[in-house]
Structure formats: structure tokens, C-alpha cells
Amino acid sequence: MSTYQPPFAITPLILNQVIEIGELMGHWAVVAGRASPLLRKENRIRTIQASLAIEHNSLSADQVTALMEGKRVLAPEKDIQEVRNAILAYEKMSEWKSYQLSDLLRAHQVLMMGLVDNPGRLRSGNVGVYREQQLIHMAPPASQIARLMDDLLSWLKTTDLHPLIAGAIFHYEFEFIHPFSDGNGRMGRLWQTLILSEWRAELAWLPVETLIYYQQDRYYHVLGQCDRRSNCTPFIEFILANIISALQEGLEQSSTLSEEMSEEMSEEMSPDLLDIEKRILQILSNQPGRSAKSIADECEISARTVERYLKALQHKGMLQRVGPTKGGMWQVL
């Protein structure tokens, strides 16, 4: 049993939040169990884009998607490197143990390769955390980092706290220690996701980072509040509230996607779709400027289905897009 104990208190709010998450997890487990690879991919994209956007990465979710699919993206090279590293780090997450320092260092090496001089090494100099050129946190001296991280990881390995609470505590303590010269924010968020996924594997796909991204001011305010109190209770409450919101949003998203997939499956089973390619080609022969939505309305199917057929016709060499997405037209070959 570790002798180190982070300062915090279990409040009635925290207890109620853990209970609410447990209830939502029952529904989320069902959804995650039947979730399509597409839904998981979308959630992972949102996680990566949001976590890096907090660190001022400029890439959009569409650009992250393009990189994940191996496509070229026009953006600053550093931003592209950050996204590629994050994609690989989240893919490797299941290989790591949250309490192993060696795995933590490997994760930092993957996440920060090509971005810092010594990825995967604890910092050797002193650092401060700045926001808009104002010092908001002076991290412990470099001489104490190895001991502090050993204490924290030993505590994490032996604590009997619920993983929801332990993960939030680790996240705060990690940011307080600031063990690396750079990349501490994204590492802290990655490692909390790992801790949660070790408890429930389906939580690896929950995009909590997206909600934190939209509450950056609150995120840093709560971190500062905990620093002043020398107690991370407010941060636990903040993180648990975001997990609740992420679960609620994820359940709504999966419900919407399931309805769309059901609609498409029913369409694909319809005999009318046997001639859908011919109908689309005929429509575009007469009106090459038609949109997927207007074609879908005429054919009484979804726009998503029409878009799939348009791509298929292009691959078959029967259809070609001329000009930009907006303002261009189709050419039947």
C-alpha cells in the first residue's frame, strides 16, 4: 500500500455523480457493444481533435479524419505531426498499464515524437504554466519529479478508490507535477482515458476531451482553484460532470446514428434500389448540377445513400465531378 495519499474529499456530489455515471454506463455498454466502427472512429476523431485544440492545434475534425485515412492535408507541419502522433498513441493505448512509469514514458515518446528534443524523458529543468503570458502554476522543481511520479504511480496501483475518482485525482496530480517539458496536458487527458478504459473498455471511445475543450476557461480555473486549496476535490467534481455529459451526448449521438443506419438498411433491402444507379445517372445526364439531397428527395431515399452511390459510380468510371464541391457539376461518362 502506497504511503502517499493525494489531498481530496469525497463529497455528496461526487457520490451522486458516480452513481449517475454507473446508471448511464449500463446504457453506454449496450451501445458500445453494438456500436459500428464508424461511431467509434468518429468519437476517437473528436477526442484527438479536441485534446489537441486545447493546446492550440489548428486542424479541424475533417482534417483529422483525412489524416486518419492516410490523405494529404494542407496545414502547419507541426500540427499535422501532433495529430499523427495522437492517432498512434490512442491506437497503442491498450498496450500500456496506467501505473507503469515505463509505459507512461513510452506514451509520451509516441505523443511528442518530432515535437520536442527528448520525448519520453522526465524534464530536467524547472517549468511554469502560462496562460496569455501570465504564470498560473509553478511546477515542482525538476529534482523532485522522479520521486513525485513514483509516489503517484504507486498510489494509483494500490488505491482502492473507484476508478472514476482515481482517474480524476491522477489527472489533477499529473498536471500539478508537470513531469515533462511539454505535452503534459494531452498526456494527462490520454492517461485518464487509459485509467477509465482499464475499468471499462468501452470508455476508451468516450470523447470527454470534447467537452473539456468547450470549457477551457473553467478547466484551468478549477485547476488553479485546487492549487490554491491544496485539494483536488473541485477537479474531481468537474471531471465527473464532464463524463456524465459525454455519456449523455454519446447516447444521443448513437441513437441518431442507429436511426440513420436502420433507414439505410431498409433502403438497401428495397428492390427499387436495384436500379438506383441508372436513375442517378439519368437524373445527372439531364441536370448535372443536382445535389445529393435533391436526388435523394426525388428517389425517396436518404442523402447518405445517394452519396454512397455517387462515390461508387465515380470508382466505376461512370461519373466524374467537374469543378468544386460547391458550384461544380457532374459529368456522366
Tab-separated table of C-alpha atoms in Angstrom:
chain	number	residue	atom	x	y	z
A	1	MET	CA	0.000	0.000	0.000
A	2	SER	CA	1.434	3.383	-1.013
A	3	THR	CA	2.145	5.776	1.868
A	4	TYR	CA	1.384	8.760	-0.392
A	5	GLN	CA	-2.215	9.997	-0.310
A	6	PRO	CA	-3.370	12.887	-2.546
A	7	PRO	CA	-5.422	15.505	-0.682
A	8	PHE	CA	-9.127	15.334	-1.559
A	9	ALA	CA	-12.538	14.734	-0.010
A	10	ILE	CA	-15.455	12.551	-1.106
A	11	THR	CA	-18.439	14.903	-1.204
A	12	PRO	CA	-22.152	14.026	-1.561
A	13	LEU	CA	-21.956	15.486	-5.075
A	14	ILE	CA	-19.135	13.116	-6.021
A	15	LEU	CA	-21.067	10.130	-4.659
A	16	ASN	CA	-24.157	11.129	-6.632
A	17	GLN	CA	-22.064	11.665	-9.777
A	18	VAL	CA	-20.517	8.199	-9.510
A	19	ILE	CA	-23.991	6.673	-9.104
A	20	GLU	CA	-25.312	8.581	-12.114
A	21	ILE	CA	-22.339	7.505	-14.241
A	22	GLY	CA	-22.937	3.908	-13.203
A	23	GLU	CA	-26.532	4.124	-14.384
A	24	LEU	CA	-25.515	5.740	-17.685
A	25	MET	CA	-22.768	3.142	-18.142
A	26	GLY	CA	-25.405	0.432	-18.306
A	27	HIS	CA	-26.861	2.071	-21.383
A	28	TRP	CA	-23.457	3.027	-22.790
A	29	ALA	CA	-22.187	-0.577	-22.512
A	30	VAL	CA	-25.095	-1.760	-24.659
A	31	VAL	CA	-24.462	0.984	-27.215
A	32	ALA	CA	-20.688	0.426	-27.258
A	33	GLY	CA	-21.205	-3.304	-27.646
A	34	ARG	CA	-23.178	-2.859	-30.841
A	35	ALA	CA	-21.552	0.389	-31.980
A	36	SER	CA	-20.365	0.434	-35.539
A	37	PRO	CA	-16.680	1.008	-36.289
A	38	LEU	CA	-17.837	4.298	-37.806
A	39	LEU	CA	-19.203	5.562	-34.473
A	40	ARG	CA	-16.042	4.554	-32.636
A	41	LYS	CA	-13.926	6.216	-35.289
A	42	GLU	CA	-15.961	9.430	-35.061
A	43	ASN	CA	-15.591	9.505	-31.273
A	44	ARG	CA	-11.840	8.906	-31.499
A	45	ILE	CA	-11.525	11.724	-34.046
A	46	ARG	CA	-13.453	14.088	-31.767
A	47	THR	CA	-11.230	13.090	-28.819
A	48	ILE	CA	-7.983	13.730	-30.695
A	49	GLN	CA	-9.146	16.956	-32.322
A	50	ALA	CA	-10.435	18.406	-29.045
A	51	SER	CA	-7.465	17.367	-26.899
A	52	LEU	CA	-5.029	18.947	-29.351
A	53	ALA	CA	-7.209	22.021	-29.938
A	54	ILE	CA	-6.852	22.782	-26.221
A	55	GLU	CA	-3.115	23.010	-26.987
A	56	HIS	CA	-3.832	25.379	-29.931
A	57	ASN	CA	-3.645	22.805	-32.735
A	58	SER	CA	-5.398	24.252	-35.790
A	59	LEU	CA	-6.687	21.091	-37.502
A	60	SER	CA	-10.428	20.545	-37.813
A	61	ALA	CA	-12.232	17.249	-37.269
A	62	ASP	CA	-12.425	16.794	-41.053
A	63	GLN	CA	-8.667	17.247	-41.368
A	64	VAL	CA	-8.041	14.775	-38.530
A	65	THR	CA	-10.302	12.339	-40.379
A	66	ALA	CA	-8.323	12.829	-43.584
A	67	LEU	CA	-5.026	12.120	-41.812
A	68	MET	CA	-6.512	9.041	-40.165
A	69	GLU	CA	-7.454	7.819	-43.643
A	70	GLY	CA	-3.958	8.466	-44.988
A	71	LYS	CA	-4.872	11.502	-47.061
A	72	ARG	CA	-2.847	14.669	-47.538
A	73	VAL	CA	-3.786	17.751	-45.548
A	74	LEU	CA	-2.710	21.348	-46.045
A	75	ALA	CA	-1.791	22.615	-42.571
A	76	PRO	CA	1.268	23.569	-40.495
A	77	GLU	CA	3.662	20.613	-40.334
A	78	LYS	CA	3.814	20.773	-36.526
A	79	ASP	CA	0.013	20.490	-36.275
A	80	ILE	CA	-0.019	17.535	-38.666
A	81	GLN	CA	2.725	15.814	-36.657
A	82	GLU	CA	0.762	16.325	-33.433
A	83	VAL	CA	-2.318	14.679	-34.925
A	84	ARG	CA	-0.383	11.744	-36.398
A	85	ASN	CA	1.309	11.167	-33.050
A	86	ALA	CA	-2.011	11.308	-31.184
A	87	ILE	CA	-3.651	8.850	-33.586
A	88	LEU	CA	-0.835	6.374	-32.951
A	89	ALA	CA	-0.875	6.965	-29.184
A	90	TYR	CA	-4.596	6.254	-28.858
A	91	GLU	CA	-4.179	3.145	-31.027
A	92	LYS	CA	-1.453	1.863	-28.696
A	93	MET	CA	-3.301	2.771	-25.501
A	94	SER	CA	-4.486	-0.787	-24.831
A	95	GLU	CA	-0.839	-1.954	-24.711
A	96	TRP	CA	0.001	0.193	-21.676
A	97	LYS	CA	-0.584	-0.134	-17.927
A	98	SER	CA	-1.568	3.101	-16.207
A	99	TYR	CA	0.651	2.503	-13.158
A	100	GLN	CA	3.831	1.699	-15.109
A	101	LEU	CA	6.310	4.551	-15.429
A	102	SER	CA	7.948	2.828	-18.402
A	103	ASP	CA	4.611	2.805	-20.255
A	104	LEU	CA	3.984	6.449	-19.352
A	105	LEU	CA	7.360	7.343	-20.850
A	106	ARG	CA	6.675	5.299	-23.980
A	107	ALA	CA	3.341	7.046	-24.408
A	108	HIS	CA	4.983	10.457	-24.132
A	109	GLN	CA	7.583	9.381	-26.683
A	110	VAL	CA	4.845	8.420	-29.148
A	111	LEU	CA	2.758	11.518	-28.443
A	112	MET	CA	5.649	14.001	-28.690
A	113	MET	CA	7.970	12.407	-31.276
A	114	GLY	CA	9.345	15.079	-33.589
A	115	LEU	CA	7.884	17.845	-31.412
A	116	VAL	CA	10.353	18.056	-28.505
A	117	ASP	CA	14.057	17.275	-28.141
A	118	ASN	CA	13.754	14.462	-25.602
A	119	PRO	CA	10.373	12.718	-25.936
A	120	GLY	CA	9.774	10.032	-23.361
A	121	ARG	CA	12.030	11.574	-20.697
A	122	LEU	CA	11.122	13.348	-17.481
A	123	ARG	CA	12.062	17.004	-17.536
A	124	SER	CA	15.457	18.094	-16.254
A	125	GLY	CA	14.614	21.787	-15.862
A	126	ASN	CA	12.046	23.829	-13.976
A	127	VAL	CA	8.838	24.882	-15.732
A	128	GLY	CA	5.869	27.166	-15.209
A	129	VAL	CA	2.426	27.015	-16.764
A	130	TYR	CA	1.384	30.197	-18.538
A	131	ARG	CA	-1.894	31.435	-19.967
A	132	GLU	CA	-1.793	34.603	-22.038
A	133	GLN	CA	1.717	35.363	-20.728
A	134	GLN	CA	0.577	35.088	-17.117
A	135	LEU	CA	2.088	32.487	-14.797
A	136	ILE	CA	-0.751	30.378	-13.402
A	137	HIS	CA	1.209	27.460	-11.938
A	138	MET	CA	4.837	26.931	-10.949
A	139	ALA	CA	5.531	23.219	-11.143
A	140	PRO	CA	7.661	21.415	-8.533
A	141	PRO	CA	11.439	21.554	-9.107
A	142	ALA	CA	12.961	19.041	-11.526
A	143	SER	CA	14.924	17.394	-8.716
A	144	GLN	CA	11.628	16.192	-7.186
A	145	ILE	CA	9.953	14.845	-10.336
A	146	ALA	CA	11.177	11.232	-10.187
A	147	ARG	CA	10.082	10.864	-6.546
A	148	LEU	CA	6.711	12.548	-7.093
A	149	MET	CA	5.886	10.390	-10.121
A	150	ASP	CA	6.946	7.233	-8.294
A	151	ASP	CA	4.662	8.167	-5.379
A	152	LEU	CA	1.745	8.976	-7.680
A	153	LEU	CA	2.022	5.794	-9.772
A	154	SER	CA	2.468	3.628	-6.665
A	155	TRP	CA	-0.664	5.202	-5.206
A	156	LEU	CA	-2.564	4.606	-8.445
A	157	LYS	CA	-1.540	0.936	-8.491
A	158	THR	CA	-2.644	0.242	-4.914
A	159	THR	CA	-5.582	2.579	-4.281
A	160	ASP	CA	-8.988	1.028	-3.635
A	161	LEU	CA	-10.808	4.170	-4.783
A	162	HIS	CA	-13.327	3.859	-7.595
A	163	PRO	CA	-11.507	4.283	-10.963
A	164	LEU	CA	-13.756	7.237	-11.804
A	165	ILE	CA	-12.430	9.091	-8.776
A	166	ALA	CA	-8.870	7.740	-9.007
A	167	GLY	CA	-8.638	8.759	-12.670
A	168	ALA	CA	-9.677	12.330	-11.926
A	169	ILE	CA	-7.243	12.551	-8.998
A	170	PHE	CA	-4.411	11.238	-11.146
A	171	HIS	CA	-5.254	13.748	-13.872
A	172	TYR	CA	-5.011	16.661	-11.445
A	173	GLU	CA	-1.874	15.407	-9.669
A	174	PHE	CA	-0.177	14.753	-13.009
A	175	GLU	CA	-0.877	18.306	-14.187
A	176	PHE	CA	0.344	19.666	-10.827
A	177	ILE	CA	3.639	17.765	-11.081
A	178	HIS	CA	4.041	18.597	-14.786
A	179	PRO	CA	6.635	15.849	-15.272
A	180	PHE	CA	7.558	16.653	-18.889
A	181	SER	CA	8.976	19.734	-20.551
A	182	ASP	CA	5.979	19.790	-22.913
A	183	GLY	CA	2.869	17.741	-23.690
A	184	ASN	CA	1.626	17.436	-20.097
A	185	GLY	CA	-1.944	18.489	-20.888
A	186	ARG	CA	-2.529	15.975	-23.673
A	187	MET	CA	-0.680	13.283	-21.690
A	188	GLY	CA	-2.856	13.854	-18.628
A	189	ARG	CA	-6.033	13.531	-20.688
A	190	LEU	CA	-4.713	10.442	-22.515
A	191	TRP	CA	-3.729	8.764	-19.248
A	192	GLN	CA	-7.072	9.412	-17.589
A	193	THR	CA	-8.745	7.790	-20.606
A	194	LEU	CA	-6.415	4.810	-20.139
A	195	ILE	CA	-7.344	4.533	-16.448
A	196	LEU	CA	-11.041	4.623	-17.298
A	197	SER	CA	-10.640	2.086	-20.107
A	198	GLU	CA	-8.837	-0.311	-17.744
A	199	TRP	CA	-12.010	-0.263	-15.646
A	200	ARG	CA	-14.477	-0.393	-18.545
A	201	ALA	CA	-13.010	-0.967	-22.019
A	202	GLU	CA	-15.868	0.875	-23.754
A	203	LEU	CA	-14.770	4.132	-22.077
A	204	ALA	CA	-11.759	4.203	-24.413
A	205	TRP	CA	-14.186	5.603	-27.007
A	206	LEU	CA	-15.849	8.272	-24.850
A	207	PRO	CA	-14.838	11.780	-26.079
A	208	VAL	CA	-14.662	13.602	-22.714
A	209	GLU	CA	-11.956	15.855	-24.190
A	210	THR	CA	-14.528	17.459	-26.490
A	211	LEU	CA	-16.477	18.816	-23.529
A	212	ILE	CA	-13.320	19.982	-21.767
A	213	TYR	CA	-12.328	21.821	-24.955
A	214	TYR	CA	-15.528	23.862	-24.822
A	215	GLN	CA	-14.892	24.634	-21.148
A	216	GLN	CA	-11.213	25.532	-21.269
A	217	ASP	CA	-11.563	28.579	-19.047
A	218	ARG	CA	-13.444	26.537	-16.473
A	219	TYR	CA	-10.881	23.702	-16.783
A	220	TYR	CA	-7.950	25.989	-15.967
A	221	HIS	CA	-9.942	27.863	-13.320
A	222	VAL	CA	-10.669	24.623	-11.459
A	223	LEU	CA	-7.033	23.517	-11.703
A	224	GLY	CA	-5.994	26.850	-10.190
A	225	GLN	CA	-8.659	26.586	-7.506
A	226	CYS	CA	-7.293	23.171	-6.477
A	227	ASP	CA	-3.742	24.542	-6.402
A	228	ARG	CA	-4.788	27.312	-4.013
A	229	ARG	CA	-6.691	24.904	-1.784
A	230	SER	CA	-4.044	22.161	-1.976
A	231	ASN	CA	-7.021	19.865	-2.530
A	232	CYS	CA	-8.297	18.386	-5.809
A	233	THR	CA	-11.945	17.854	-4.803
A	234	PRO	CA	-13.299	20.538	-7.207
A	235	PHE	CA	-11.415	18.922	-10.094
A	236	ILE	CA	-12.929	15.506	-9.334
A	237	GLU	CA	-16.409	17.060	-9.451
A	238	PHE	CA	-15.571	18.878	-12.691
A	239	ILE	CA	-14.260	15.750	-14.451
A	240	LEU	CA	-17.170	13.564	-13.294
A	241	ALA	CA	-19.650	16.179	-14.525
A	242	ASN	CA	-17.960	16.060	-17.942
A	243	ILE	CA	-18.057	12.264	-18.037
A	244	ILE	CA	-21.797	12.420	-17.333
A	245	SER	CA	-22.290	14.946	-20.133
A	246	ALA	CA	-20.130	12.917	-22.527
A	247	LEU	CA	-22.141	9.758	-21.805
A	248	GLN	CA	-25.435	11.588	-22.302
A	249	GLU	CA	-24.224	13.142	-25.550
A	250	GLY	CA	-22.790	9.823	-26.740
A	251	LEU	CA	-26.074	8.026	-26.102
A	252	GLU	CA	-27.959	10.684	-28.070
A	253	GLN	CA	-25.433	10.501	-30.910
A	254	SER	CA	-25.579	6.708	-31.122
A	255	SER	CA	-29.376	6.803	-31.111
A	256	THR	CA	-29.379	9.197	-34.067
A	257	LEU	CA	-26.809	7.114	-35.939
A	258	SER	CA	-28.772	3.921	-35.298
A	259	GLU	CA	-31.880	5.518	-36.801
A	260	GLU	CA	-29.902	6.569	-39.894
A	261	MET	CA	-28.391	3.095	-40.263
A	262	SER	CA	-31.806	1.468	-39.892
A	263	GLU	CA	-33.151	3.762	-42.587
A	264	GLU	CA	-30.288	2.906	-44.921
A	265	MET	CA	-30.615	-0.833	-44.283
A	266	SER	CA	-34.309	-0.701	-45.125
A	267	GLU	CA	-33.498	1.225	-48.275
A	268	GLU	CA	-30.833	-1.258	-49.336
A	269	MET	CA	-33.279	-4.116	-48.943
A	270	SER	CA	-35.753	-2.411	-51.253
A	271	PRO	CA	-35.976	-3.883	-54.792
A	272	ASP	CA	-36.206	-0.332	-56.158
A	273	LEU	CA	-32.551	0.207	-55.339
A	274	LEU	CA	-31.515	-2.380	-57.906
A	275	ASP	CA	-31.975	0.369	-60.494
A	276	ILE	CA	-30.763	3.271	-58.358
A	277	GLU	CA	-27.510	3.726	-60.291
A	278	LYS	CA	-29.407	4.021	-63.563
A	279	ARG	CA	-31.810	6.526	-62.022
A	280	ILE	CA	-28.983	8.673	-60.660
A	281	LEU	CA	-27.157	8.634	-63.995
A	282	GLN	CA	-30.341	9.564	-65.836
A	283	ILE	CA	-31.045	12.455	-63.464
A	284	LEU	CA	-27.495	13.791	-63.765
A	285	SER	CA	-27.475	13.427	-67.536
A	286	ASN	CA	-30.367	15.863	-67.725
A	287	GLN	CA	-29.447	18.052	-64.736
A	288	PRO	CA	-25.691	17.799	-63.970
A	289	GLY	CA	-25.872	20.431	-61.228
A	290	ARG	CA	-28.255	18.474	-58.981
A	291	SER	CA	-27.265	17.972	-55.321
A	292	ALA	CA	-27.300	14.664	-53.469
A	293	LYS	CA	-30.183	15.909	-51.324
A	294	SER	CA	-32.374	16.812	-54.303
A	295	ILE	CA	-31.641	13.432	-55.918
A	296	ALA	CA	-32.490	11.737	-52.623
A	297	ASP	CA	-35.810	13.576	-52.434
A	298	GLU	CA	-36.740	12.521	-55.970
A	299	CYS	CA	-35.697	8.900	-55.401
A	300	GLU	CA	-37.257	8.822	-51.899
A	301	ILE	CA	-34.070	7.603	-50.204
A	302	SER	CA	-31.581	9.246	-47.828
A	303	ALA	CA	-28.923	11.692	-48.975
A	304	ARG	CA	-26.297	9.493	-47.318
A	305	THR	CA	-27.307	6.580	-49.565
A	306	VAL	CA	-27.128	8.797	-52.656
A	307	GLU	CA	-23.639	9.952	-51.645
A	308	ARG	CA	-22.515	6.321	-51.393
A	309	TYR	CA	-23.802	5.603	-54.893
A	310	LEU	CA	-22.168	8.733	-56.276
A	311	LYS	CA	-18.822	7.564	-54.914
A	312	ALA	CA	-19.384	4.065	-56.298
A	313	LEU	CA	-20.210	5.446	-59.759
A	314	GLN	CA	-17.027	7.525	-59.686
A	315	HIS	CA	-14.956	4.464	-58.776
A	316	LYS	CA	-16.542	2.561	-61.676
A	317	GLY	CA	-15.575	5.366	-64.050
A	318	MET	CA	-19.196	6.103	-64.930
A	319	LEU	CA	-19.355	9.517	-63.267
A	320	GLN	CA	-16.964	12.417	-62.812
A	321	ARG	CA	-17.116	15.551	-60.692
A	322	VAL	CA	-16.186	18.712	-62.585
A	323	GLY	CA	-15.327	21.840	-60.607
A	324	PRO	CA	-15.512	22.460	-56.841
A	325	THR	CA	-17.858	20.765	-54.378
A	326	LYS	CA	-19.968	23.898	-54.321
A	327	GLY	CA	-20.744	25.326	-57.742
A	328	GLY	CA	-19.435	22.346	-59.716
A	329	MET	CA	-21.368	19.746	-61.661
A	330	TRP	CA	-21.483	16.059	-62.532
A	331	GLN	CA	-20.405	14.627	-65.873
A	332	VAL	CA	-21.806	11.249	-66.920
A	333	LEU	CA	-19.118	9.282	-68.770
